[in-house]
Amino acid sequence: MLANALLALTRVPIGLAALPILVASLTSASGDTNALAQDKILSPRDFHGIQTQVETLRGKKFLHPVPVYLISKKELRAISERDLEKDFPGPKLQAHEALLAWLDFIAPHTSLKTVYGDYSVDQIAGLYDSDAKEMDIPASLSGSAGSGKRSAEKKLEAISSQIEDSTLAHEFTHALEDQYWAIDDPKDHDFKASTDRGTAHSFICEGSATRQMIEVLPAQLSRGSPDSYFAVWNLIHSASGELALNCVLKSSWKKSDALVSGVPETLARSEAMPYSFGYSFCAGAMRKWGLDGLDYVYGHPPASSAQVMHPEKYWVWRQCPVQISLPDNLAGGWTQISLDCVGEADLAVLLGCQIGNLNRGLELARGWDGDHVALYEQTGGHRLVVWASSWASTNAAGRFAGAWLKERQLAHQAVVTSNRNGRIDWESPDGRVGFIRRAGRHLVVLETDQREQMHEAEALVREVTFTEPAEKSVRAAANSPLRRFNPVWSWQKDGDFTVSRSLGGLLSRHDRNSIGKADTLLLGGLAERRRTDSFHKWQVGAGLVAKHESEARRGTTKTTWLPWGVLASHSSARLPQTPDRVITRTSVLWGIAATATATEPGTRSIHILPFGLLFRRATGPGESSTYILGTGPSHHGSTARFRVLGIPLWSSRPGARASCPREQPVQTRGQDARAPRGGDGLVPAFPTSVLKTFVALVRS
């Protein structure tokens, strides 16, 4: 929550390397849009087709229309400023900037309005405004070429137009989900809560939209071909495809492409993080429970970014953060002017950027269990920061204490002056003094620019309170330790999740919750089965023997025998762009022995051996063909043809006498070529010299 100042404004940042971006043609209107007569005009484009794809893939219908506007750079900056002012009205924004600067998240005197305004103009290709319930597209993207192009326009030129609709699908997914689960949830802005729930919510929103954006690619790239559609669909949903997408997206926030000129590194990486961990979390939920699982996540939102970054803390046995309370006023005339929660995600970014190792930052932030940080001010202008945090273990608390001391030493040349009784004191050349007080899993960091205040530091620390979440006591009452940790047969319950295991889950495991049911035998190595109201998945031999997955809400089905469907496979899907059209494909021996495809309503085809070498039959509206060893007739509209070994011998049209093509006289100098006789209906399929050669070859 600390750095995600634009939580209510969902968007697609072009700087994120793993995400496709909006192509200029999407926003083009008549005339030069760089010189808009207005700062905001209604887009002339019809977006019904994209909305239909989103509805099909998300399994829900739009309840209200979503207007799409072209906006100027000025309006884009205004939207960014309004969003900041909503969270930090009046002097609160300046106080929040001071808190971020004290923690070294931004440089002193940094203006968040300027930074986020520059970020928006440079990076945002399209956004869904959850306040106005509309989509806004920066109109300058469609301007003419020139040396003054912003980086978004330059990057647009290198992106294929085939992915433009998939990017719009990202934003329309936000709009659709906002109509069922409010994106702008008041609970996300509760600064009294010692958790970054708002950050977690943004992770889920961006993760879900990014997954849906990828799901539209098969329809966009296949152009209606069943073989092409299933080839792309299978690639995306294969184990290797899922792994590749997850690896690329999960590391994208650490790439140089996430950085934006003029924007602090911590803020730029923090803005990119939701697309990484959010995608991984949402894709995992859909892989296990389908769209019903994703709906459940929206109905039961994660309490912290830690639950999204570590899904095991959300599913089955939730780890809710400790509630930490900081007083509004402290002894000595200190008044609280800013209050926030850092959270595991932003803490990982902060530490990773400061020590120059983002992976190490993730390790140091792991184990976060709640935090609260407040900036206090005295009448004379002196300031004091109190940062209290709770950790999952004493080791995790110790790691963070050492990491924060190192950060102070690197950023402020702090020197340790005392280290005893669980307290480490330091002082810096810039006049700051501070300490870390550690008591088991709890830490309190206090730092001020008034040295005299350190005499009362211990009294100030005692005003900080740590309260275990109520869920822990409820869960403890419902679970007997003997039954939960029984090695032979165990049972546990957390909310609506019930899990039973035999031999610690090695032999069997049974999950029951409000989403559905899941059963595994031998860790899934023998068999696994999952079922919800619309999602059904089972596999035998870890999917190596047989595997099936179907989802009624999306109209998809896939069954394979042996790895990757080597023995046989069957797939069917409802096309996102035309939901009333279903395509199917069945293959034997990976398509080498036989394949059958069908489009309803449309064409059907059967191939035996590759390319139908042994037998091939295709039927469709107004056309049909049957070939055995490449020999047979075909009809297309009013034209009939006959092939022998794949080579066309003749063709005919209605009202014309079908005949083999006759040899045409050779044209000589001074002689006109003889035209075919009128009314004989002959259409030479190929030169007769080739026909003679082919006939001689057949006779031999």
XYZ file of C-alpha atoms in Angstrom:
700
model
C 0.000 0.000 0.000
C 2.918 2.300 0.724
C 3.917 2.941 -2.882
C 0.791 1.920 -4.790
C -0.759 5.347 -4.787
C -2.909 4.669 -7.842
C -4.728 1.578 -6.599
C -8.164 2.652 -7.754
C -6.884 3.430 -11.239
C -6.296 0.126 -12.992
C -4.155 0.280 -16.103
C -1.713 -1.442 -18.475
C 1.815 -0.022 -18.211
C 3.694 -0.232 -21.482
C 7.026 -0.396 -19.685
C 6.266 -3.915 -18.436
C 8.168 -6.107 -20.882
C 6.051 -9.214 -20.458
C 2.783 -7.475 -21.315
C 1.591 -6.588 -24.807
C 0.500 -3.011 -25.263
C -2.149 -1.048 -27.033
C -1.382 -0.423 -30.672
C -1.826 3.034 -32.117
C -4.597 2.030 -34.492
C -6.882 1.335 -31.553
C -7.103 4.965 -30.663
C -7.080 6.502 -34.090
C -9.858 8.887 -34.935
C -10.315 11.118 -37.922
C -7.826 13.949 -38.012
C -4.754 14.594 -35.907
C -5.485 13.494 -32.342
C -2.406 15.271 -31.046
C -4.420 18.428 -31.427
C -7.662 17.348 -29.798
C -10.264 20.055 -29.734
C -11.297 18.614 -26.377
C -9.408 16.837 -23.627
C -11.883 13.960 -23.712
C -13.978 12.636 -26.610
C -15.960 9.445 -27.145
C -14.099 6.841 -29.203
C -15.706 6.143 -32.605
C -14.680 2.487 -32.569
C -17.093 -0.379 -31.911
C -15.719 -2.552 -29.088
C -18.554 -5.087 -29.007
C -16.373 -7.874 -30.421
C -13.720 -7.498 -27.725
C -16.342 -7.334 -24.998
C -17.883 -10.558 -26.315
C -14.520 -12.297 -26.057
C -14.079 -11.105 -22.475
C -17.584 -12.267 -21.536
C -16.962 -15.723 -23.008
C -13.566 -16.215 -21.396
C -14.573 -14.770 -18.009
C -17.897 -16.615 -17.925
C -19.905 -13.498 -17.028
C -21.944 -10.870 -18.868
C -21.546 -7.111 -18.735
C -24.311 -5.630 -16.601
C -23.803 -2.099 -17.913
C -22.162 -0.614 -21.015
C -18.602 0.665 -20.657
C -17.924 3.872 -22.613
C -14.486 4.295 -24.174
C -12.963 7.761 -24.437
C -9.926 9.226 -26.116
C -8.172 11.553 -23.706
C -5.363 14.068 -23.985
C -2.131 14.053 -22.003
C -3.548 16.864 -19.913
C -6.586 14.786 -18.970
C -4.393 11.759 -18.234
C -2.374 13.822 -15.768
C -5.589 15.148 -14.249
C -6.885 11.600 -13.682
C -3.625 10.681 -11.956
C -3.794 13.748 -9.714
C -7.438 13.164 -8.803
C -6.650 9.624 -7.762
C -3.835 10.763 -5.479
C -5.992 13.468 -3.946
C -8.720 10.933 -3.206
C -6.383 8.860 -1.023
C -4.366 11.767 0.362
C -6.532 14.904 0.472
C -5.073 18.294 1.339
C -1.869 18.271 3.415
C -1.946 14.470 3.780
C -0.221 14.055 0.426
C 2.745 16.161 1.483
C 2.961 14.244 4.771
C 2.836 10.943 2.875
C 5.661 12.125 0.624
C 7.687 12.966 3.729
C 7.081 9.467 5.132
C 8.173 7.821 1.875
C 11.285 9.982 1.797
C 12.158 9.119 5.410
C 12.024 5.423 4.534
C 14.135 6.096 1.401
C 11.346 5.007 -0.906
C 11.713 8.302 -2.762
C 14.200 11.159 -2.641
C 13.413 14.119 -0.358
C 11.151 16.800 -1.871
C 9.835 14.407 -4.544
C 6.384 15.370 -5.815
C 4.196 12.295 -6.255
C 1.842 14.245 -8.517
C 4.694 15.021 -10.875
C 6.160 11.522 -10.708
C 2.891 9.694 -11.323
C 1.884 12.232 -13.949
C 5.116 11.574 -15.851
C 4.681 7.842 -15.355
C 1.143 7.959 -16.730
C 2.001 10.025 -19.804
C 5.076 7.950 -20.594
C 3.782 4.463 -19.877
C 0.014 4.108 -19.819
C -1.529 2.886 -23.068
C -5.031 2.419 -21.706
C -6.785 2.440 -18.357
C -10.098 1.613 -16.754
C -11.252 4.347 -14.395
C -13.164 2.621 -11.602
C -14.563 5.941 -10.363
C -16.082 7.054 -13.669
C -16.771 3.432 -14.790
C -15.193 4.099 -18.173
C -12.148 3.222 -20.238
C -9.737 5.955 -21.242
C -7.182 5.724 -24.037
C -4.462 8.368 -24.449
C -5.286 9.775 -27.885
C -1.743 10.975 -28.561
C -0.760 7.372 -29.286
C -2.187 7.756 -32.757
C -0.243 10.887 -33.587
C 2.143 11.234 -36.461
C 5.745 10.146 -36.325
C 8.347 12.532 -35.101
C 11.428 12.931 -32.998
C 9.342 14.087 -30.075
C 7.599 10.768 -29.573
C 7.262 9.557 -26.031
C 8.562 6.089 -25.191
C 5.078 4.566 -25.355
C 4.725 5.617 -28.999
C 8.179 4.333 -29.902
C 7.447 0.940 -28.367
C 4.128 0.756 -30.185
C 5.905 0.622 -33.527
C 7.626 -2.641 -32.600
C 4.461 -4.472 -31.524
C 2.309 -6.564 -33.843
C -1.232 -5.323 -34.329
C -2.487 -8.872 -33.720
C -2.214 -8.370 -29.968
C -4.068 -5.069 -29.804
C -7.404 -6.655 -28.932
C -5.821 -8.803 -26.239
C -4.584 -5.657 -24.523
C -8.015 -4.070 -24.679
C -9.346 -7.341 -23.263
C -7.168 -6.674 -20.202
C -8.949 -3.402 -19.470
C -12.408 -4.714 -20.327
C -11.768 -7.526 -17.839
C -11.281 -4.842 -15.193
C -14.554 -3.240 -16.243
C -16.450 -6.544 -16.190
C -15.125 -7.646 -12.807
C -15.772 -4.194 -11.351
C -19.469 -4.683 -12.115
C -19.513 -7.802 -9.907
C -16.832 -6.999 -7.307
C -16.006 -3.348 -6.704
C -12.419 -2.508 -7.569
C -12.539 0.563 -5.352
C -13.180 -1.203 -2.039
C -13.266 1.122 1.020
C -11.505 -1.564 3.067
C -8.466 -1.141 0.829
C -8.027 2.409 2.126
C -8.252 1.651 5.841
C -4.926 3.047 7.023
C -5.659 1.910 10.578
C -5.247 -1.711 9.470
C -1.695 -3.011 9.681
C -1.874 -4.836 6.381
C -1.516 -3.951 2.713
C -4.925 -5.273 1.671
C -5.146 -2.640 -1.067
C -1.910 -3.861 -2.627
C -3.184 -7.445 -2.509
C -6.399 -6.352 -4.233
C -4.438 -4.680 -7.027
C -2.403 -7.887 -7.429
C -5.598 -9.900 -7.956
C -7.152 -7.385 -10.361
C -4.069 -7.161 -12.554
C -3.342 -10.884 -12.340
C -6.844 -11.834 -13.457
C -6.887 -9.301 -16.302
C -3.439 -10.385 -17.482
C -4.525 -14.021 -17.579
C -7.655 -13.165 -19.566
C -5.514 -11.085 -21.922
C -3.422 -14.167 -22.643
C -6.528 -16.339 -23.017
C -7.746 -14.301 -26.008
C -4.546 -14.957 -27.966
C -5.705 -18.303 -29.481
C -8.758 -16.611 -30.984
C -6.723 -13.634 -32.194
C -3.946 -15.690 -33.780
C -5.919 -18.635 -35.194
C -8.249 -16.622 -37.473
C -10.965 -19.270 -37.086
C -8.808 -22.311 -37.936
C -9.501 -25.188 -35.487
C -5.986 -26.589 -35.859
C -4.375 -23.200 -35.247
C -6.721 -22.390 -32.374
C -5.985 -25.600 -30.490
C -2.270 -25.361 -31.245
C -2.065 -21.976 -29.499
C -4.560 -22.982 -26.794
C -2.659 -26.179 -25.981
C 0.611 -24.270 -25.860
C -0.784 -21.762 -23.363
C -2.374 -24.449 -21.174
C 0.418 -27.014 -21.352
C 2.646 -27.551 -18.338
C 5.645 -26.139 -20.199
C 3.630 -23.186 -21.497
C 2.263 -22.382 -18.053
C 5.756 -22.634 -16.584
C 7.252 -20.364 -19.241
C 4.539 -17.717 -18.855
C 4.827 -17.826 -15.086
C 8.617 -17.487 -15.150
C 8.584 -14.605 -17.621
C 5.866 -12.645 -15.855
C 7.033 -13.381 -12.327
C 10.448 -11.898 -13.040
C 9.288 -9.000 -15.230
C 9.175 -6.525 -12.325
C 12.908 -7.092 -11.858
C 13.823 -6.332 -15.479
C 15.219 -3.042 -16.717
C 12.083 -2.578 -18.844
C 10.148 -1.933 -15.640
C 12.144 1.250 -15.046
C 10.856 4.623 -16.226
C 12.980 7.695 -16.766
C 12.343 10.293 -14.074
C 10.460 7.860 -11.814
C 12.162 6.471 -8.670
C 13.171 2.844 -9.107
C 11.205 1.771 -6.045
C 7.963 3.249 -7.386
C 8.463 1.895 -10.912
C 9.129 -1.647 -9.704
C 6.300 -1.440 -7.189
C 3.899 -0.499 -10.005
C 5.084 -3.488 -12.083
C 4.878 -6.034 -9.272
C 1.091 -6.740 -9.409
C 1.396 -8.118 -12.935
C 4.062 -10.577 -11.796
C 2.792 -12.092 -8.566
C -0.853 -11.377 -9.354
C -0.680 -13.368 -12.569
C 1.003 -16.320 -10.877
C -1.621 -16.394 -8.116
C -4.660 -16.095 -10.419
C -3.321 -18.578 -12.966
C -2.746 -21.061 -10.145
C -6.284 -20.571 -8.828
C -7.757 -21.166 -12.287
C -5.550 -24.191 -12.845
C -6.895 -25.826 -9.682
C -10.474 -24.532 -9.518
C -11.250 -22.831 -12.833
C -13.268 -19.629 -13.012
C -15.168 -20.660 -9.882
C -11.885 -20.461 -7.991
C -11.181 -16.985 -9.344
C -14.676 -15.860 -8.325
C -13.999 -17.221 -4.843
C -10.838 -15.130 -4.564
C -12.797 -11.978 -5.393
C -15.466 -12.924 -2.868
C -12.825 -13.706 -0.224
C -10.012 -11.240 -1.049
C -6.505 -11.848 0.303
C -5.697 -9.916 3.449
C -2.157 -9.032 2.389
C 0.296 -9.108 -0.492
C 2.067 -11.898 1.413
C -0.911 -14.185 0.775
C -0.652 -13.497 -2.963
C 3.124 -13.870 -3.126
C 2.883 -17.122 -1.147
C -0.434 -18.788 -2.131
C -0.049 -21.418 0.587
C -0.762 -18.612 3.076
C -4.139 -18.013 1.415
C -5.440 -21.459 0.523
C -6.402 -24.095 3.100
C -4.664 -22.539 6.153
C -4.798 -18.759 6.010
C -2.140 -16.695 7.728
C -3.749 -13.381 8.644
C -1.381 -10.594 9.725
C -1.027 -9.335 13.276
C -2.887 -6.102 14.048
C -0.426 -3.417 15.160
C -1.739 -0.199 16.669
C 0.223 3.048 16.784
C -1.099 5.943 18.914
C -2.304 9.148 17.281
C -0.161 11.172 19.678
C 3.012 10.394 21.605
C 4.390 11.854 24.794
C 6.546 14.892 24.191
C 4.107 16.709 21.920
C 4.376 14.391 18.933
C 1.357 14.397 16.585
C 0.814 11.752 13.931
C 0.690 13.269 10.423
C 0.923 10.136 8.247
C 0.095 6.464 8.793
C 0.534 3.522 6.440
C 1.476 -0.131 6.040
C 4.462 -1.185 3.950
C 3.579 -4.850 3.374
C 5.783 -7.668 2.149
C 5.667 -6.651 -1.519
C 6.797 -3.047 -1.057
C 9.255 -4.075 1.642
C 10.899 -6.486 -0.805
C 11.174 -3.681 -3.373
C 12.533 -1.206 -0.829
C 15.218 -3.512 0.569
C 16.082 -4.970 -2.830
C 16.625 -1.555 -4.403
C 18.632 -0.232 -1.465
C 21.033 -3.174 -1.253
C 21.146 -3.628 -5.029
C 19.802 -7.192 -5.053
C 16.081 -7.678 -5.714
C 16.166 -11.426 -5.068
C 17.779 -10.782 -1.705
C 15.058 -8.238 -1.015
C 12.443 -10.964 -1.512
C 14.274 -13.229 0.931
C 14.539 -10.528 3.586
C 10.851 -9.591 3.334
C 9.702 -13.205 3.520
C 8.075 -14.002 6.841
C 6.316 -10.628 7.110
C 3.297 -10.901 9.411
C 1.996 -7.331 9.641
C 3.455 -3.838 10.013
C 2.493 -0.244 10.673
C 4.591 2.870 10.158
C 3.763 6.415 11.248
C 5.379 9.817 10.880
C 5.035 12.196 13.832
C 5.799 15.902 14.037
C 6.447 18.375 16.841
C 5.512 22.020 16.915
C 9.084 23.027 16.174
C 9.167 20.978 12.968
C 11.129 18.009 14.321
C 9.994 14.619 13.099
C 9.942 11.073 14.408
C 9.161 7.758 12.709
C 7.834 4.674 14.483
C 7.766 1.482 12.443
C 6.455 -1.652 14.155
C 6.373 -5.058 12.500
C 5.561 -8.661 13.316
C 7.232 -11.689 11.762
C 6.408 -15.357 11.310
C 9.518 -16.440 13.236
C 12.323 -15.017 15.323
C 14.742 -15.829 12.503
C 12.705 -13.752 10.050
C 12.597 -10.892 12.555
C 16.353 -11.091 13.004
C 16.963 -11.030 9.247
C 14.902 -7.891 8.826
C 16.565 -6.163 11.788
C 19.982 -6.767 10.259
C 18.792 -5.717 6.799
C 17.303 -2.441 8.011
C 20.437 -1.578 9.941
C 22.457 -2.215 6.769
C 20.072 0.007 4.800
C 20.614 2.850 7.261
C 24.353 2.361 6.984
C 24.306 2.399 3.164
C 21.864 5.278 2.720
C 22.783 7.467 5.714
C 26.239 6.278 6.823
C 24.749 5.270 10.164
C 27.150 4.115 12.877
C 26.125 1.620 15.567
C 26.593 3.151 19.003
C 25.117 0.395 21.156
C 23.989 -3.222 20.824
C 22.642 -4.854 23.976
C 19.506 -6.409 25.467
C 17.752 -6.802 22.111
C 18.258 -3.156 21.149
C 20.581 -1.726 18.487
C 21.197 2.053 18.523
C 22.733 4.120 15.732
C 23.349 7.693 14.711
C 23.937 9.298 11.313
C 25.920 12.315 10.090
C 22.661 13.916 8.917
C 21.602 14.313 12.549
C 19.250 11.345 12.773
C 19.383 8.916 15.669
C 17.446 5.707 16.005
C 17.247 2.168 17.283
C 15.659 -1.234 16.667
C 14.001 -2.940 19.618
C 13.408 -6.663 19.157
C 11.206 -8.836 21.368
C 10.786 -12.307 19.892
C 8.831 -12.007 16.637
C 8.050 -8.314 17.177
C 10.212 -5.387 16.101
C 9.940 -1.650 16.648
C 12.097 0.825 14.722
C 12.240 4.384 16.062
C 14.159 7.177 14.372
C 14.106 10.942 14.851
C 16.021 14.101 14.062
C 15.781 15.248 17.709
C 18.505 13.557 19.737
C 17.013 14.575 23.100
C 13.935 12.466 22.387
C 15.926 9.239 22.715
C 15.740 9.507 26.509
C 12.005 8.797 26.272
C 12.298 6.226 23.478
C 11.492 3.186 25.606
C 8.329 4.830 26.883
C 7.261 5.543 23.314
C 7.855 1.929 22.289
C 5.602 0.680 25.087
C 2.691 2.556 23.505
C 2.810 0.220 20.485
C 0.448 -2.766 20.801
C 0.455 -6.094 18.950
C -2.808 -8.061 18.709
C -3.039 -11.539 17.244
C -5.781 -11.907 14.594
C -9.138 -13.177 15.836
C -9.033 -15.928 13.204
C -6.297 -17.679 15.166
C -8.400 -18.259 18.272
C -11.395 -19.401 16.218
C -9.209 -21.793 14.276
C -7.538 -23.115 17.420
C -10.923 -23.927 18.946
C -11.988 -25.868 15.852
C -8.793 -27.896 15.460
C -7.321 -30.374 17.888
C -3.504 -30.554 17.591
C -3.661 -34.327 18.012
C -6.081 -34.682 15.130
C -4.442 -32.065 12.917
C -0.899 -33.445 13.180
C -1.776 -37.151 13.381
C 0.677 -38.924 11.015
C -1.760 -41.755 10.199
C -4.916 -39.762 9.535
C -5.250 -36.004 10.045
C -8.094 -33.519 9.741
C -8.143 -29.729 9.865
C -10.641 -26.935 9.292
C -10.086 -23.256 8.546
C -13.206 -21.302 7.658
C -14.890 -23.111 4.785
C -11.785 -25.189 4.015
C -11.618 -28.748 5.346
C -8.666 -31.013 4.602
C -8.117 -34.644 5.574
C -4.915 -36.590 4.923
C -3.716 -40.150 5.318
C -0.036 -40.742 6.018
C 0.566 -37.008 5.961
C -0.980 -36.714 2.512
C 1.389 -39.215 0.932
C -1.332 -41.830 0.534
C -4.357 -39.601 0.016
C -5.679 -36.087 0.520
C -9.242 -34.794 0.375
C -10.105 -31.071 0.156
C -13.613 -29.724 0.686
C -14.605 -26.054 0.478
C -17.320 -23.757 -0.831
C -15.688 -23.871 -4.283
C -15.787 -27.630 -4.758
C -13.959 -30.871 -4.006
C -10.481 -32.218 -4.680
C -9.069 -35.696 -4.085
C -5.524 -36.939 -4.691
C -3.920 -40.367 -4.328
C -0.160 -40.762 -3.871
C 0.382 -36.993 -4.176
C -1.450 -37.084 -7.494
C 1.005 -39.603 -8.898
C -1.694 -42.275 -8.993
C -4.779 -40.134 -9.549
C -6.257 -36.689 -8.925
C -9.763 -35.311 -9.324
C -11.185 -31.793 -8.892
C -14.752 -30.642 -9.375
C -16.737 -27.419 -8.961
C -20.130 -26.396 -10.322
C -18.655 -25.734 -13.780
C -15.072 -27.020 -13.617
C -14.056 -30.682 -13.826
C -10.497 -31.973 -13.903
C -9.049 -35.438 -13.433
C -5.827 -37.204 -14.275
C -4.323 -40.667 -13.920
C -0.638 -41.293 -13.402
C 0.150 -37.588 -12.934
C -1.408 -36.989 -16.339
C 0.999 -39.352 -18.079
C -1.677 -42.032 -18.589
C -4.787 -39.901 -19.068
C -5.913 -36.357 -18.339
C -9.177 -34.447 -18.653
C -10.204 -30.844 -18.054
C -13.497 -29.150 -18.888
C -15.245 -25.938 -17.910
C -18.879 -25.318 -18.757
C -18.728 -21.556 -18.218
C -16.098 -21.168 -20.911
C -17.251 -24.043 -23.084
C -13.868 -25.809 -23.179
C -13.012 -29.510 -22.969
C -9.746 -31.376 -23.389
C -8.944 -35.063 -22.870
C -5.572 -36.684 -23.586
C -4.248 -40.239 -23.422
C -0.534 -40.702 -22.735
C 1.747 -37.658 -22.378
C 0.770 -34.674 -24.542
C -1.970 -36.766 -26.153
C 0.487 -39.025 -27.958
C -2.016 -41.905 -28.070
C -5.161 -39.835 -28.540
C -6.658 -36.467 -27.654
C -9.965 -34.673 -27.963
C -10.533 -30.931 -27.585
C -13.530 -28.670 -28.005
C -13.933 -24.962 -27.406
C -16.489 -22.210 -27.757
C -14.821 -19.480 -29.792
C -14.571 -16.279 -27.730
C -15.363 -13.991 -30.667
C -18.391 -16.098 -31.749
C -19.747 -17.895 -28.657
C -22.397 -19.728 -30.701
C -19.654 -21.460 -32.673
C -17.994 -24.565 -31.215
C -14.908 -26.145 -32.747
C -13.594 -29.634 -31.969
C -10.477 -31.597 -32.802
C -9.733 -35.291 -32.247
C -6.360 -36.844 -33.026
C -4.817 -40.316 -32.842
C -1.086 -40.845 -32.388
C -0.565 -37.094 -32.123
C -2.349 -36.574 -35.429
C -0.001 -38.855 -37.342
C -2.528 -41.706 -37.555
C -5.702 -39.649 -37.891
C -7.309 -36.299 -37.102
C -10.880 -35.069 -37.184
C -11.973 -31.444 -36.856
C -15.399 -29.867 -36.837
C -16.892 -26.409 -36.669
C -20.526 -26.056 -35.675
C -22.080 -24.698 -37.780
C -19.339 -25.024 -40.369
C -17.008 -27.594 -41.797
C -15.947 -31.088 -40.803
C -12.861 -32.919 -41.922
C -11.218 -36.307 -41.382
C -7.587 -37.084 -42.193
C -5.991 -40.536 -42.015
C -2.202 -40.393 -42.031
C -0.441 -37.015 -42.203
C -2.071 -34.531 -44.605
C -4.733 -37.164 -45.347
C -2.361 -39.236 -47.477
C -4.470 -42.389 -47.054
C -7.905 -40.840 -46.700
C -9.239 -37.305 -46.487
C -12.815 -36.100 -46.359
C -14.135 -32.588 -45.794
C -17.685 -31.282 -45.796
C -19.163 -27.869 -45.293
C -21.816 -25.465 -46.526
C -21.766 -25.726 -50.318
C -18.601 -27.818 -50.518
C -17.364 -31.364 -50.025
C -14.397 -33.503 -50.972
C -13.348 -37.132 -50.578
C -9.890 -38.430 -51.441
C -8.333 -41.880 -51.156
C -4.616 -41.803 -51.789
C -5.142 -38.305 -53.111
C -7.696 -39.478 -55.663
C -11.334 -38.406 -55.663
C -13.906 -35.706 -56.423
C -14.533 -32.348 -54.797
C -17.351 -29.823 -55.054
C -17.052 -26.152 -54.243
C -20.177 -24.165 -54.906
C -21.062 -24.765 -58.552
C -17.627 -26.080 -59.492
C -16.673 -29.766 -59.515
C -13.139 -31.106 -59.746
C -11.448 -34.485 -59.834
C -7.920 -35.255 -58.682
C -5.681 -38.261 -59.170
C -2.890 -38.672 -56.625
C -3.464 -35.076 -55.626
C -3.133 -33.684 -59.140
C -6.298 -32.058 -60.606
C -7.395 -33.636 -63.900
C -10.518 -31.669 -64.760
C -13.043 -29.218 -63.460
C -16.473 -28.179 -64.664
C -19.020 -25.430 -64.227
C -22.823 -25.622 -64.448
C -24.187 -25.435 -67.984
C -20.855 -26.568 -69.392
C -19.816 -29.968 -70.709
C -17.232 -31.461 -68.410
C -14.214 -32.722 -70.263
C -10.553 -33.339 -69.900
C -8.541 -30.283 -70.852
C -7.322 -30.395 -74.430
C -3.911 -29.346 -75.572
C -3.645 -25.719 -76.558
C -1.839 -24.825 -79.792
C 1.524 -23.245 -79.406
C 1.508 -19.556 -80.171
C 3.988 -18.579 -82.852
C 5.263 -15.226 -83.997
C 2.620 -13.397 -85.964
C -0.144 -15.747 -84.861
C -2.785 -14.985 -82.230
C -3.329 -17.493 -79.491
C -6.501 -19.454 -80.121
C -9.131 -18.807 -77.481
C -11.273 -21.651 -76.131
C -14.428 -22.254 -78.104
C -17.351 -20.386 -76.687
C -19.747 -22.537 -74.713
C -17.536 -25.609 -74.306
C -17.089 -24.829 -70.565
C -13.514 -26.038 -70.415
C -11.258 -24.621 -67.717
C -7.716 -25.903 -68.203
C -6.489 -27.080 -64.827
C -2.843 -27.044 -65.804
C -0.775 -27.248 -69.055
C -1.459 -30.395 -71.073
C 2.246 -31.089 -71.315
C 2.208 -31.737 -67.584
C -0.897 -33.889 -68.001
C 0.834 -36.037 -70.646
C 3.829 -36.494 -68.417
C 1.605 -37.478 -65.477
C -0.373 -40.012 -67.618
C 2.847 -41.564 -68.856
C 4.084 -41.840 -65.292
C 0.877 -43.567 -64.167
C 0.973 -46.032 -67.076
C 4.568 -46.935 -66.336
